[in-house]
Amino acid sequence: MLDWHDKTARKTEERSPVTQVYLRTSIERHYLSHPMCALVVPIEIAMAVFRRFRPDDLNRFSKCNLDSLVETYEVGFYLQYHAKWPSLFQVCEDNQGNIIGYIMGKVESSPDAYKRSEHYLPWHAHITAFTVASEARRLGIGKILAEQVETAADARNAWFVDLFVRRSNEVAIAFYKSAGYSVFRVVKDYYIDHATDPTKATEDALDMRKPLKRDADRQHIRKDGERYEVSRDDVW
């Protein structure tokens, strides 16, 4: 059963006309379409198309998933996101048909039974997977993919977008901060391995958030999030 957030969002998406916004980046000028439609962007490596994920894209994820820091999942997991949250699953395709970037997200909230918990999460969007192929980085692709998910989350009346990132992944953390994300809390021993130190069995995650239009007062953001530590059991 869909809750009222989902019903409202689907009606909004059905009614929304195609819109284009003229953007400037350090690389090129981009035309950004509504998240439901394809976005064609001239970039240095080739003509890139931004669009929704299709099931046959899974056969072309290899360029993106070569990075050891990228979490990979079973086929059914990707298809579940495609079926439930298609507007939050976007890809970037080059002119040779390769997928050179993708972002996969969802919208959710903690169960009502947890409403009194300090760790309760209100209606929000969560980025589960996000990567750009190594040869296509620093071209603005990640920025556009993130903006598409944020736009889709706004359409679903979410309070914020959040994600988990390894504490050792300084490049990704810097990117997210430049895109408007900040650390909300540190999840101790979230990952069951360590990306850079094989002598360590676990690694902390930074839970980073970006407020959306609904959270105009920034009530779901912390200024000192890196000092706020929680355990894996506190994360729903």
Coordinates of C-alpha atoms in Angstrom, one line a residue:
M1 CA 0.0 0.0 0.0
L2 CA 1.3 3.4 -0.9
D3 CA 1.3 6.1 1.8
W4 CA 0.1 9.6 1.0
H5 CA 3.6 10.8 0.1
D6 CA 3.9 8.2 -2.7
K7 CA 0.4 8.9 -4.0
T8 CA 1.0 12.6 -4.2
A9 CA 4.4 12.1 -5.9
R10 CA 2.9 9.8 -8.6
K11 CA 0.2 12.3 -9.4
T12 CA 2.8 15.1 -9.6
E13 CA 5.0 13.1 -11.9
E14 CA 2.1 12.2 -14.1
R15 CA 1.1 15.9 -14.5
S16 CA 4.6 17.4 -14.7
P17 CA 5.4 18.8 -18.2
V18 CA 8.9 18.5 -19.6
T19 CA 11.0 21.4 -18.4
Q20 CA 14.5 22.4 -19.3
V21 CA 16.8 24.5 -17.1
Y22 CA 20.0 26.1 -18.5
L23 CA 23.0 25.3 -16.3
R24 CA 26.6 26.3 -16.4
T25 CA 29.4 24.1 -15.1
S26 CA 33.2 24.3 -15.3
I27 CA 33.2 22.0 -18.2
E28 CA 30.3 22.7 -20.5
R29 CA 26.8 24.2 -20.6
H30 CA 24.2 21.6 -19.7
Y31 CA 20.5 21.3 -20.4
L32 CA 18.7 19.6 -17.5
S33 CA 15.4 18.0 -18.2
H34 CA 12.7 16.9 -15.8
P35 CA 13.8 13.6 -14.0
M36 CA 11.3 11.6 -16.0
C37 CA 12.9 12.5 -19.3
A38 CA 16.3 12.0 -20.9
L39 CA 19.0 14.6 -20.4
V40 CA 21.5 15.1 -23.2
V41 CA 24.8 16.8 -22.1
P42 CA 27.8 17.6 -24.2
I43 CA 31.0 16.7 -22.3
E44 CA 34.6 16.3 -23.1
I45 CA 34.7 12.5 -23.5
A46 CA 31.6 12.2 -25.7
M47 CA 27.9 12.9 -25.9
A48 CA 26.4 11.7 -22.6
V49 CA 22.7 10.9 -22.0
F50 CA 21.2 11.0 -18.6
R51 CA 18.0 8.9 -18.2
R52 CA 16.2 6.5 -16.0
F53 CA 17.6 3.1 -15.4
R54 CA 16.4 0.1 -17.5
P55 CA 16.9 -3.5 -16.6
D56 CA 19.2 -4.2 -19.5
D57 CA 21.6 -1.6 -18.1
L58 CA 22.8 -4.2 -15.6
N59 CA 24.9 -5.8 -18.3
R60 CA 26.8 -2.5 -18.8
F61 CA 27.6 -1.6 -15.2
S62 CA 31.2 -3.0 -15.4
K63 CA 32.9 0.4 -16.0
C64 CA 31.3 1.8 -12.9
N65 CA 31.6 -1.2 -10.6
L66 CA 35.4 -1.7 -11.1
D67 CA 36.0 0.7 -8.2
S68 CA 36.7 -1.3 -5.0
L69 CA 34.8 1.3 -3.0
V70 CA 31.6 0.7 -4.9
E71 CA 29.2 -1.7 -3.2
T72 CA 27.7 -4.2 -5.7
Y73 CA 24.4 -6.1 -5.2
E74 CA 22.5 -9.0 -6.6
V75 CA 20.4 -8.5 -9.7
G76 CA 17.1 -8.7 -7.8
F77 CA 18.2 -5.8 -5.5
Y78 CA 18.6 -3.4 -8.4
L79 CA 15.4 -4.5 -10.0
Q80 CA 13.5 -3.9 -6.7
Y81 CA 14.7 -0.3 -6.8
H82 CA 13.7 0.0 -10.4
A83 CA 10.2 -1.2 -9.7
K84 CA 9.6 0.8 -6.6
W85 CA 11.5 4.1 -7.1
P86 CA 12.2 4.5 -10.9
S87 CA 12.6 8.3 -10.7
L88 CA 15.4 7.8 -8.1
F89 CA 17.4 5.4 -10.3
Q90 CA 19.2 7.3 -12.9
V91 CA 22.1 6.5 -15.2
C92 CA 24.6 8.3 -17.5
E93 CA 25.3 6.6 -20.8
D94 CA 28.0 7.5 -23.3
N95 CA 27.7 7.5 -27.1
Q96 CA 29.0 3.9 -27.2
G97 CA 26.2 2.6 -25.0
N98 CA 28.4 2.2 -21.9
I99 CA 27.0 3.1 -18.5
I100 CA 29.5 5.6 -17.1
G101 CA 27.6 6.6 -14.0
Y102 CA 24.5 5.8 -12.0
I103 CA 22.7 6.7 -8.8
M104 CA 20.2 4.5 -7.1
G105 CA 17.9 5.8 -4.3
K106 CA 14.7 5.3 -2.5
V107 CA 12.2 7.2 -0.3
E108 CA 11.2 5.9 3.1
S109 CA 10.7 6.6 6.8
S110 CA 11.3 4.6 10.0
P111 CA 8.4 2.4 11.1
D112 CA 5.9 4.2 13.3
A113 CA 6.9 2.1 16.3
Y114 CA 10.2 4.0 16.3
K115 CA 8.7 7.5 16.4
R116 CA 9.8 8.1 20.0
S117 CA 13.3 7.0 19.3
E118 CA 16.0 9.7 18.9
H119 CA 17.1 7.7 15.9
Y120 CA 13.7 7.9 14.1
L121 CA 14.0 9.0 10.5
P122 CA 11.1 11.0 9.0
W123 CA 10.1 10.8 5.3
H124 CA 13.3 11.2 3.3
A125 CA 15.3 10.0 0.3
H126 CA 18.3 7.7 0.8
I127 CA 21.1 7.2 -1.8
T128 CA 22.0 3.5 -1.7
A129 CA 24.5 3.4 -4.6
F130 CA 26.3 6.2 -6.5
T131 CA 29.3 5.9 -8.7
V132 CA 30.9 7.4 -11.9
A133 CA 33.4 5.5 -14.0
S134 CA 37.0 6.5 -13.3
E135 CA 37.6 7.9 -16.8
A136 CA 34.4 10.0 -16.7
R137 CA 35.1 11.7 -13.3
R138 CA 35.5 15.5 -12.8
L139 CA 33.2 16.3 -15.7
G140 CA 30.1 17.2 -13.7
I141 CA 28.4 13.8 -14.2
G142 CA 28.1 13.1 -10.5
K143 CA 26.7 16.5 -9.8
I144 CA 23.9 16.1 -12.4
L145 CA 23.0 12.6 -11.2
A146 CA 22.8 13.8 -7.6
E147 CA 20.6 16.8 -8.6
Q148 CA 18.2 14.4 -10.5
V149 CA 17.7 12.4 -7.3
E150 CA 17.3 15.5 -5.2
T151 CA 14.6 16.8 -7.7
A152 CA 12.8 13.5 -7.6
A153 CA 12.9 13.5 -3.8
D154 CA 11.6 17.1 -3.6
A155 CA 8.7 15.9 -5.8
R156 CA 7.9 13.2 -3.2
N157 CA 7.9 15.8 -0.4
A158 CA 11.0 14.4 1.3
W159 CA 12.7 16.3 4.2
F160 CA 16.2 15.5 3.1
V161 CA 18.5 13.2 1.1
D162 CA 21.0 11.1 3.0
L163 CA 23.7 8.5 2.3
F164 CA 26.5 6.6 4.0
V165 CA 30.1 6.9 2.9
R166 CA 33.3 5.3 4.3
R167 CA 35.2 7.5 6.6
S168 CA 38.4 6.8 4.6
N169 CA 36.8 7.9 1.3
E170 CA 38.1 11.5 1.4
V171 CA 37.4 12.1 -2.3
A172 CA 33.8 11.2 -2.0
I173 CA 33.3 13.1 1.2
A174 CA 34.8 16.3 -0.4
F175 CA 32.4 15.9 -3.3
Y176 CA 29.3 15.5 -1.1
K177 CA 30.3 18.5 0.9
S178 CA 30.7 20.6 -2.2
A179 CA 27.2 19.4 -3.3
G180 CA 25.7 20.7 0.0
Y181 CA 25.8 17.6 2.1
S182 CA 27.0 17.7 5.7
V183 CA 27.7 15.0 8.3
F184 CA 24.7 14.2 10.5
R185 CA 26.3 11.4 12.6
V186 CA 29.1 8.8 12.6
V187 CA 28.0 5.2 12.5
K188 CA 30.7 3.2 14.3
D189 CA 31.9 0.0 12.6
Y190 CA 29.2 0.2 9.9
Y191 CA 31.2 -1.6 7.3
I192 CA 32.5 -5.1 8.0
D193 CA 35.8 -4.4 6.3
H194 CA 38.2 -1.5 5.9
A195 CA 38.9 0.0 2.5
T196 CA 42.5 1.2 3.1
D197 CA 43.8 -0.7 6.2
P198 CA 43.6 -4.5 5.9
T199 CA 44.6 -4.8 9.6
K200 CA 41.3 -3.4 10.6
A201 CA 38.1 -5.5 10.6
T202 CA 35.6 -2.7 10.3
E203 CA 35.2 0.9 9.2
D204 CA 33.1 3.8 10.4
A205 CA 30.5 5.4 8.1
L206 CA 29.6 9.1 7.9
D207 CA 25.9 9.6 7.6
M208 CA 25.6 12.7 5.4
R209 CA 22.5 14.7 4.7
K210 CA 21.3 17.5 2.4
P211 CA 18.1 19.3 3.3
L212 CA 15.4 19.7 0.7
K213 CA 12.7 22.3 0.2
R214 CA 10.5 20.9 2.9
D215 CA 13.2 21.4 5.5
A216 CA 13.6 25.1 5.0
D217 CA 14.4 25.6 8.7
R218 CA 17.2 22.9 8.6
Q219 CA 15.7 21.1 11.5
H220 CA 17.0 17.7 10.3
I221 CA 20.6 18.9 9.9
R222 CA 23.5 19.1 12.5
K223 CA 26.4 21.5 12.6
D224 CA 28.6 19.2 14.7
G225 CA 27.5 15.8 13.3
E226 CA 31.0 14.4 13.3
R227 CA 30.9 14.5 17.1
Y228 CA 27.7 12.5 17.3
E229 CA 28.5 8.8 17.2
V230 CA 26.0 5.9 17.1
S231 CA 26.2 2.2 16.7
R232 CA 25.1 0.0 13.8
D233 CA 22.2 -1.1 15.8
D234 CA 20.9 2.5 16.0
V235 CA 20.7 2.7 12.2
W236 CA 17.3 1.7 10.8

